[in-house]
PDB file of N, CA and C in Angstrom:
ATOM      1  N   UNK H 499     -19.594-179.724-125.241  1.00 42.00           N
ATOM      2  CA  UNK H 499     -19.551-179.981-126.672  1.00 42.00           C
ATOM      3  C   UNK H 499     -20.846-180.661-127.105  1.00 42.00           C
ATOM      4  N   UNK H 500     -21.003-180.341-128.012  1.00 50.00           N
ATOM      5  CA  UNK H 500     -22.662-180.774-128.422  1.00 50.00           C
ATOM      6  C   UNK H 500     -22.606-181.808-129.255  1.00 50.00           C
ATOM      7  N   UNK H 501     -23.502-182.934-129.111  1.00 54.00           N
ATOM      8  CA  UNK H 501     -23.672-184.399-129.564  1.00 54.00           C
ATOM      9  C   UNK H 501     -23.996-184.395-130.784  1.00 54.00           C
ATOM     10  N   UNK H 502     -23.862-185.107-131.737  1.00 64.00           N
ATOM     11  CA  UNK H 502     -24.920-185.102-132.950  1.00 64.00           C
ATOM     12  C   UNK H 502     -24.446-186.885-133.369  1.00 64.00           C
ATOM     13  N   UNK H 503     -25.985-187.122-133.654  1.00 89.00           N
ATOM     14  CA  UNK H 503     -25.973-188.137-133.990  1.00 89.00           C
ATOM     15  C   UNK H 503     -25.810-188.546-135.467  1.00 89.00           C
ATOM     16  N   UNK H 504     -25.095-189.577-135.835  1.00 94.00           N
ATOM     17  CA  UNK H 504     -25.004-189.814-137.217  1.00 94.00           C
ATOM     18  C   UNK H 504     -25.477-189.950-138.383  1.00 94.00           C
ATOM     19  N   UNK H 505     -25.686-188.873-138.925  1.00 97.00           N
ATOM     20  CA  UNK H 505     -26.742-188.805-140.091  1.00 97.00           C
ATOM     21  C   UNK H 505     -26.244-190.153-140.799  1.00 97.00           C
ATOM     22  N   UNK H 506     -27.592-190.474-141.684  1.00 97.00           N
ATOM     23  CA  UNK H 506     -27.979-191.658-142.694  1.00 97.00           C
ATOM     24  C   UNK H 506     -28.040-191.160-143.404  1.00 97.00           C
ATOM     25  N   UNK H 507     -28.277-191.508-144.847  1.00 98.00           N
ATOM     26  CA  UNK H 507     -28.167-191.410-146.193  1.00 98.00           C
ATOM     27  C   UNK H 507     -28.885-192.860-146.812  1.00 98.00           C
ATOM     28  N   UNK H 508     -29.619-192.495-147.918  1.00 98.00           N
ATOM     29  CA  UNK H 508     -30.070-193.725-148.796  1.00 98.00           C
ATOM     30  C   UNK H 508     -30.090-193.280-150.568  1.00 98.00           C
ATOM     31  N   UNK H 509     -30.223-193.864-151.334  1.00 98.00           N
ATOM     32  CA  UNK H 509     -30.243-193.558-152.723  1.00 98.00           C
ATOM     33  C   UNK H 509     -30.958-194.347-153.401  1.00 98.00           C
ATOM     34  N   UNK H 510     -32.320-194.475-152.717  1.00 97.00           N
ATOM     35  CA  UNK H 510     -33.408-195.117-153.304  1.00 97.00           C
ATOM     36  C   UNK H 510     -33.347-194.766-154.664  1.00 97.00           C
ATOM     37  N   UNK H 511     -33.457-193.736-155.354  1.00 97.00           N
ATOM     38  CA  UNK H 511     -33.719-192.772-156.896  1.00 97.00           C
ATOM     39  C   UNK H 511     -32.493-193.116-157.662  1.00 97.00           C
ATOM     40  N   UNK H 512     -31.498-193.701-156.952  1.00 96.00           N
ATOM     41  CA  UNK H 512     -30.240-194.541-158.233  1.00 96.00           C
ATOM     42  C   UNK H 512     -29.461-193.352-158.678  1.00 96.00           C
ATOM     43  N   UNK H 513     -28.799-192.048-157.760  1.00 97.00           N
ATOM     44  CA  UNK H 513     -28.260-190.840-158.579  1.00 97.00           C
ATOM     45  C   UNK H 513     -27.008-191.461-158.364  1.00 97.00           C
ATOM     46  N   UNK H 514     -26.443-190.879-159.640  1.00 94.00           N
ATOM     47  CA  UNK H 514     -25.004-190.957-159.833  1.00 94.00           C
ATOM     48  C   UNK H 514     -23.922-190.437-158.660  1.00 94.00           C
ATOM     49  N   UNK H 515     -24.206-189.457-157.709  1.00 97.00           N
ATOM     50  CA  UNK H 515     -23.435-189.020-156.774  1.00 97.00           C
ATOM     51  C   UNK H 515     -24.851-187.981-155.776  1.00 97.00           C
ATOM     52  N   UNK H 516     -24.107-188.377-154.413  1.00 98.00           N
ATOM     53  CA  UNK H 516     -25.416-187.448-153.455  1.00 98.00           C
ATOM     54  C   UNK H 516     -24.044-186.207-152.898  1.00 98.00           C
ATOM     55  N   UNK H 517     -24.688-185.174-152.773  1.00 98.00           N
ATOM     56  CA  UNK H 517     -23.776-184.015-151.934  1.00 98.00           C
ATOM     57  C   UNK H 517     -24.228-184.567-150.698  1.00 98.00           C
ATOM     58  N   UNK H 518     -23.633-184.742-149.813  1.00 98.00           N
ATOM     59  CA  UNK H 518     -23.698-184.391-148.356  1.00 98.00           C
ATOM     60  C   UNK H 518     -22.934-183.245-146.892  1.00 98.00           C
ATOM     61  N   UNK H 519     -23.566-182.663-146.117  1.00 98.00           N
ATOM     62  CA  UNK H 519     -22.959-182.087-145.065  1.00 98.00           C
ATOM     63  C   UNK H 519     -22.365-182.969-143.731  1.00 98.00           C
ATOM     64  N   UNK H 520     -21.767-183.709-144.296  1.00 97.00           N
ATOM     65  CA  UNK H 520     -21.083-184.572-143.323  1.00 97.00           C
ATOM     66  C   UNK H 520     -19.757-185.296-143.604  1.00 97.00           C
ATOM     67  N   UNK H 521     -18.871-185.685-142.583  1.00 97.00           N
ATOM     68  CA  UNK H 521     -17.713-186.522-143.395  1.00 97.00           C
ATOM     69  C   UNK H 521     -17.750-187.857-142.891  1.00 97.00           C
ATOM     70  N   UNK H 522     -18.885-188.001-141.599  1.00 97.00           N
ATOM     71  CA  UNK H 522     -19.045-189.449-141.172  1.00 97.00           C
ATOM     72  C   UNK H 522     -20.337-189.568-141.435  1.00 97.00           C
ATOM     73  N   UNK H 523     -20.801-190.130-141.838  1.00 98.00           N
ATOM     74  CA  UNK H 523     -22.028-191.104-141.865  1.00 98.00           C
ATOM     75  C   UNK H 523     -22.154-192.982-142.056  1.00 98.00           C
ATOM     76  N   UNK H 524     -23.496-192.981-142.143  1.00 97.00           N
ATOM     77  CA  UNK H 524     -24.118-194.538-142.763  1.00 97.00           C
ATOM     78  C   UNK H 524     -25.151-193.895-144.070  1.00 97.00           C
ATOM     79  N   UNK H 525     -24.255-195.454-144.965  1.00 98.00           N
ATOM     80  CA  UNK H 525     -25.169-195.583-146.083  1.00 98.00           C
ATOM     81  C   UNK H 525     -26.225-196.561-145.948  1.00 98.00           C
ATOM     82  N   UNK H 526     -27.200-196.573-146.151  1.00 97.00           N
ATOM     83  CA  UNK H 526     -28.412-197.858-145.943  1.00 97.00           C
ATOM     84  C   UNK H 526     -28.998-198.590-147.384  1.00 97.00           C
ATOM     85  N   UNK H 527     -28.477-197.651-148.440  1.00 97.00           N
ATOM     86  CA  UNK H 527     -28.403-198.295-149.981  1.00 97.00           C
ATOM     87  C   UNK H 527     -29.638-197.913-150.261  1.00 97.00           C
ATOM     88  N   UNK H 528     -30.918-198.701-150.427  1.00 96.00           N
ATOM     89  CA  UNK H 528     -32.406-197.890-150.465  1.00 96.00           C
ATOM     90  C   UNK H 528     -33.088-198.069-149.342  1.00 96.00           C
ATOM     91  N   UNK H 529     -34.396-197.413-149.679  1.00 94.00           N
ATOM     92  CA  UNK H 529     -35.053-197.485-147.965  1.00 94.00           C
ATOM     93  C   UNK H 529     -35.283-198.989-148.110  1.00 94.00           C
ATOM     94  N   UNK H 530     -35.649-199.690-146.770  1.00 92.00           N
ATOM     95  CA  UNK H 530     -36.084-200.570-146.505  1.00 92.00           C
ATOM     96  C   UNK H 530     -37.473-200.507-147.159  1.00 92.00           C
ATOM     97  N   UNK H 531     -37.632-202.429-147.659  1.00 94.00           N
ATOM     98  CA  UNK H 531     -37.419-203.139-147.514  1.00 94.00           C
ATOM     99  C   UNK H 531     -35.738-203.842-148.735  1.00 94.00           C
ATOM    100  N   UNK H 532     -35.643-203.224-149.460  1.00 94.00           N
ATOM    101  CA  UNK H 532     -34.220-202.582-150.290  1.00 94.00           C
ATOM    102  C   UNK H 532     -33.159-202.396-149.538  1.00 94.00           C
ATOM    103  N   UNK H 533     -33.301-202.169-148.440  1.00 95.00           N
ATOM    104  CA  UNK H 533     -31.628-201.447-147.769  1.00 95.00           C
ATOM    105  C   UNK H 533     -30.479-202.679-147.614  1.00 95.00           C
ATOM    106  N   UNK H 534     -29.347-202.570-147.894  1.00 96.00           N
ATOM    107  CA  UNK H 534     -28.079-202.967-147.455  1.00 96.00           C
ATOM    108  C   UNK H 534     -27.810-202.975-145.755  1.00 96.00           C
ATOM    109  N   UNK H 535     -27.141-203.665-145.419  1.00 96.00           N
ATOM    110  CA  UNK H 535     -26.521-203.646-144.057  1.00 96.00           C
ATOM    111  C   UNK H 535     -25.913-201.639-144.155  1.00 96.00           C
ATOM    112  N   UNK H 536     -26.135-200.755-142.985  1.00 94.00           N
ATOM    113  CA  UNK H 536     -26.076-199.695-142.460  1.00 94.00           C
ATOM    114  C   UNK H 536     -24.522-199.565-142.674  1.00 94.00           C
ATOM    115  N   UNK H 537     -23.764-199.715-143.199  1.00 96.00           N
ATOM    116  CA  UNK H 537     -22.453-198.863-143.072  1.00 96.00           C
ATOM    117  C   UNK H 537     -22.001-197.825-142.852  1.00 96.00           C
ATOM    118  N   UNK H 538     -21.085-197.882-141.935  1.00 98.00           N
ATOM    119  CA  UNK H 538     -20.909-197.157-141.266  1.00 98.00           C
ATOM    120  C   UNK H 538     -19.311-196.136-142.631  1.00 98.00           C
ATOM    121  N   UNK H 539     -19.230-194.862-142.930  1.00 98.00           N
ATOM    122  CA  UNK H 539     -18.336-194.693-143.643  1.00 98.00           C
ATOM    123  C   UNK H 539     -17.744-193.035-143.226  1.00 98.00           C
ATOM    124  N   UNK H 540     -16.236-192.827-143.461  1.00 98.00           N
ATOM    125  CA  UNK H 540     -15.507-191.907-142.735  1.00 98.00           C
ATOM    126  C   UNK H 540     -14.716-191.264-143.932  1.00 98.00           C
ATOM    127  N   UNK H 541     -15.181-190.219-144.332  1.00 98.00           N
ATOM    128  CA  UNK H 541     -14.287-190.035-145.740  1.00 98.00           C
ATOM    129  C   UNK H 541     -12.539-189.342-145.092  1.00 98.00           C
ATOM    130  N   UNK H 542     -12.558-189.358-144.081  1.00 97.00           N
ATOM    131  CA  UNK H 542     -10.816-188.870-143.116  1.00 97.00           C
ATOM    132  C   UNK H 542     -10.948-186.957-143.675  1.00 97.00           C
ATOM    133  N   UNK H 543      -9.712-187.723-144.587  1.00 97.00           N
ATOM    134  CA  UNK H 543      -9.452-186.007-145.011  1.00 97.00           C
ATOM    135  C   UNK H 543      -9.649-185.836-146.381  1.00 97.00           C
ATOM    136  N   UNK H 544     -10.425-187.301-147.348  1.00 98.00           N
ATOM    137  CA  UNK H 544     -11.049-186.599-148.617  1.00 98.00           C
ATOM    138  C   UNK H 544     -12.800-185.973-148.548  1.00 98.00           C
ATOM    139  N   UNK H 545     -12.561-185.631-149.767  1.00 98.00           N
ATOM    140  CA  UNK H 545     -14.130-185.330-150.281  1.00 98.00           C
ATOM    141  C   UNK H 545     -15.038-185.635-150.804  1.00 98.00           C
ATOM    142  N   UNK H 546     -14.775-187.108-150.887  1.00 98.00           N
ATOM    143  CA  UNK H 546     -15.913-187.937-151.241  1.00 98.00           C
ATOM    144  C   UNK H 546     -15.540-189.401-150.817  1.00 98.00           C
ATOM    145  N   UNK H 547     -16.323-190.257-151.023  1.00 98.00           N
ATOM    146  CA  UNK H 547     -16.357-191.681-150.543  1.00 98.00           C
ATOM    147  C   UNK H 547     -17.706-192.417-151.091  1.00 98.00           C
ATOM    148  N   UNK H 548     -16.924-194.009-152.003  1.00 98.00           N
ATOM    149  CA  UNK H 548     -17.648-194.871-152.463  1.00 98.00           C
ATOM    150  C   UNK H 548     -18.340-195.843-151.069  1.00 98.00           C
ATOM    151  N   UNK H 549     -19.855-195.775-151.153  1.00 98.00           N
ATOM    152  CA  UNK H 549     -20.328-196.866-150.401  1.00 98.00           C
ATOM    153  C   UNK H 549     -19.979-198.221-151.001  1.00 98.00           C
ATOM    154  N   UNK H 550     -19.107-199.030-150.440  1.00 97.00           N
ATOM    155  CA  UNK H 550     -18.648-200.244-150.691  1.00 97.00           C
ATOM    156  C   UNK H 550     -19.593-201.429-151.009  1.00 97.00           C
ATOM    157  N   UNK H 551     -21.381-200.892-150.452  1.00 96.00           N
ATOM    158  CA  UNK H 551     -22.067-201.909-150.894  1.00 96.00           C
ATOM    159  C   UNK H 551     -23.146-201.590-151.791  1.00 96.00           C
ATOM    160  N   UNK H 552     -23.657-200.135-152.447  1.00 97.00           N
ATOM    161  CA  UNK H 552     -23.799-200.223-153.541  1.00 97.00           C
ATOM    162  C   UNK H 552     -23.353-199.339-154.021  1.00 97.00           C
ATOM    163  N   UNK H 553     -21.987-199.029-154.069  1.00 97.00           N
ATOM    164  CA  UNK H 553     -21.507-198.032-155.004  1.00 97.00           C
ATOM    165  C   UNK H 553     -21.905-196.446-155.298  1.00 97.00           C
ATOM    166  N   UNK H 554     -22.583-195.939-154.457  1.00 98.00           N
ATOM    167  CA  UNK H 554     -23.317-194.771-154.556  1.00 98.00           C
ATOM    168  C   UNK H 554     -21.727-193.795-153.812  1.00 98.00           C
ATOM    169  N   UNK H 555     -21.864-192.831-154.957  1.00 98.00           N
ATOM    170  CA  UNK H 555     -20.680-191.672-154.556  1.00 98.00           C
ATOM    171  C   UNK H 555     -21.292-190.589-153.652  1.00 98.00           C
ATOM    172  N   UNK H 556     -20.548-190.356-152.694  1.00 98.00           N
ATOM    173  CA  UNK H 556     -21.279-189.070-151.554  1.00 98.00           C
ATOM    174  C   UNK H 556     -20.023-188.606-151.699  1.00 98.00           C
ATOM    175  N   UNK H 557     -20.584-186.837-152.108  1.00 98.00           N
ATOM    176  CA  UNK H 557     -19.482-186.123-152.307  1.00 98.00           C
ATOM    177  C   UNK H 557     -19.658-184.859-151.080  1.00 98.00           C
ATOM    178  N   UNK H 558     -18.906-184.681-150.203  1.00 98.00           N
ATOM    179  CA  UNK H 558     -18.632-183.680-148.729  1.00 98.00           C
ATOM    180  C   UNK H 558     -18.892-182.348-149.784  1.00 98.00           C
ATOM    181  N   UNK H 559     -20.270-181.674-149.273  1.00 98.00           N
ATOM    182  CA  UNK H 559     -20.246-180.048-149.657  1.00 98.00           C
ATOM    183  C   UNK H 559     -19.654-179.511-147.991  1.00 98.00           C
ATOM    184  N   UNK H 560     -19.384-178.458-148.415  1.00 97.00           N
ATOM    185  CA  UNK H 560     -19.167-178.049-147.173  1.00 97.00           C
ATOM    186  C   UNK H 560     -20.123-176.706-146.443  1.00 97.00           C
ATOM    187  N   UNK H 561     -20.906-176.460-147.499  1.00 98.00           N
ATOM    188  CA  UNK H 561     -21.661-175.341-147.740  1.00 98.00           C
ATOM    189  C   UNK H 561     -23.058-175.630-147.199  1.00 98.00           C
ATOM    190  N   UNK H 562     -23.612-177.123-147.200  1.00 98.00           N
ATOM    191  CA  UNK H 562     -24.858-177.688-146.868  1.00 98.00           C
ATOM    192  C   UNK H 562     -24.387-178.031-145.265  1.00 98.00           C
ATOM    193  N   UNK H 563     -25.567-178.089-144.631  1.00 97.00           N
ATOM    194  CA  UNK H 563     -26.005-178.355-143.096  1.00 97.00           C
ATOM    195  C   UNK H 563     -25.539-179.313-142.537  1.00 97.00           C
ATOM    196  N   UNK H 564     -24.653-179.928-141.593  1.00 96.00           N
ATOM    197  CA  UNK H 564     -24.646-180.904-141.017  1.00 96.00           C
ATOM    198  C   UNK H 564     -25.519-181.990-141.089  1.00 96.00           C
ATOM    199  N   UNK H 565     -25.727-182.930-141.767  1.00 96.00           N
ATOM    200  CA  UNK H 565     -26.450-183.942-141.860  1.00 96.00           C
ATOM    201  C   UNK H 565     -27.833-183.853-142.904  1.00 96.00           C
ATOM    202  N   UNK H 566     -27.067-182.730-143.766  1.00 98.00           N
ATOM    203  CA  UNK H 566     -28.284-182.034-145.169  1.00 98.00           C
ATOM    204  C   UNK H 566     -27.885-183.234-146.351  1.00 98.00           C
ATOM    205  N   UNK H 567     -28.365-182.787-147.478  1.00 98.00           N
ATOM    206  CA  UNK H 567     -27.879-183.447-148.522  1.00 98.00           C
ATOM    207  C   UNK H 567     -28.298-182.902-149.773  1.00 98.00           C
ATOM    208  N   UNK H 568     -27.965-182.862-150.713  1.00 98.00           N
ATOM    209  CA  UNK H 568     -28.388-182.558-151.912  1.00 98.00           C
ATOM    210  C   UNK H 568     -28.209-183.634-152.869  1.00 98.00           C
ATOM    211  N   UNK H 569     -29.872-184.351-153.482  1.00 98.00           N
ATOM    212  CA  UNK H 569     -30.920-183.393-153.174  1.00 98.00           C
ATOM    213  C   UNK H 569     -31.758-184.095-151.809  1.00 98.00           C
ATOM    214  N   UNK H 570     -32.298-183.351-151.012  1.00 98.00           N
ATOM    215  CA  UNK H 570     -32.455-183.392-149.700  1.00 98.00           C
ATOM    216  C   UNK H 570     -33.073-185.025-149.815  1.00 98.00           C
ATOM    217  N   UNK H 571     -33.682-185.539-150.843  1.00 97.00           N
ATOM    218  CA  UNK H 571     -34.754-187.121-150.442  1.00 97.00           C
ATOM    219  C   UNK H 571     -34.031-188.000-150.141  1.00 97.00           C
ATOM    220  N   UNK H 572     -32.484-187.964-149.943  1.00 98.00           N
ATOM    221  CA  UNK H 572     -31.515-188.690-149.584  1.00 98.00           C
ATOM    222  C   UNK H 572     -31.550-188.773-148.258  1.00 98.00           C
ATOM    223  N   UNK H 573     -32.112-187.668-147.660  1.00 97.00           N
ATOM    224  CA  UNK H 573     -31.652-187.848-145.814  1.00 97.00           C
ATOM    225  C   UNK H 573     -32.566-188.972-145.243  1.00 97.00           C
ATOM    226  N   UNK H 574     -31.922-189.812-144.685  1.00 95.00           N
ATOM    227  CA  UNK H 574     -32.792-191.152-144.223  1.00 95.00           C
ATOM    228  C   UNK H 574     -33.124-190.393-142.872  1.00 95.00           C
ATOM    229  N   UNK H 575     -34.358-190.327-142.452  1.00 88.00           N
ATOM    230  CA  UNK H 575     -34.597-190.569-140.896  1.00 88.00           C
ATOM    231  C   UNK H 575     -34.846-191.456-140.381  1.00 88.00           C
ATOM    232  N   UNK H 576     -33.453-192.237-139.741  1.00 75.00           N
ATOM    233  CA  UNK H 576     -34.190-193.502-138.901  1.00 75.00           C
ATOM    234  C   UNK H 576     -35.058-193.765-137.951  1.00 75.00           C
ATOM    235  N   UNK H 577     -35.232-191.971-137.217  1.00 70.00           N
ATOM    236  CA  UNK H 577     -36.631-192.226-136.250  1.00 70.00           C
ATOM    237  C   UNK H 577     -37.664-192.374-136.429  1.00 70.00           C
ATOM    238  N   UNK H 578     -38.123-192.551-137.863  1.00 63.00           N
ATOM    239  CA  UNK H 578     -39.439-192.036-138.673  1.00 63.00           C
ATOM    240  C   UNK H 578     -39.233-193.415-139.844  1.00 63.00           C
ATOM    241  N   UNK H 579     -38.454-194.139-139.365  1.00 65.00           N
ATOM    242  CA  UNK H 579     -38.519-195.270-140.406  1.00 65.00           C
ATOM    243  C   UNK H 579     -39.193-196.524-140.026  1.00 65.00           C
TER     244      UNK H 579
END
């Protein structure tokens, strides 16, 4: 079974809701030096989920890439951060 590591997410740009291809992730709030503590968040069996620390709505596409997002400047890379 093949690994994948947990995509990030940030909402530096302040949008009202991000699409994402995932149902687990971390929110990081904006990039650093801005970011929130990394939460960790599991939407179960809905389709969207409030980040509890700044309120940013991520709504589950199911149509976008595993760990995609719309619009894509949301995908945090933490290896490159």
């Amino acid at each position: 079974m093949a690994q994948h590591a947990t995509p990030h997410f940030h909402n530096t740009e302040g949008l009202p809701r991000i699409e994402i291809g995932a149902k687990e992730f971390q929110c990081v709030g904006a990039k650093p030096p801005f970011d929130h503590p990394h939460v960790f968040i599991d939407m179960g069996a809905d389709s969207e989920a409030v980040c509890p620390y700044c309120s940013t709505l991520y709504v589950f596409n199911p149509g976008l890439p595993f760990g995609a997002a719309n619009p894509a400047s949301a995908v945090y890379d933490i290896e490159h951060a």
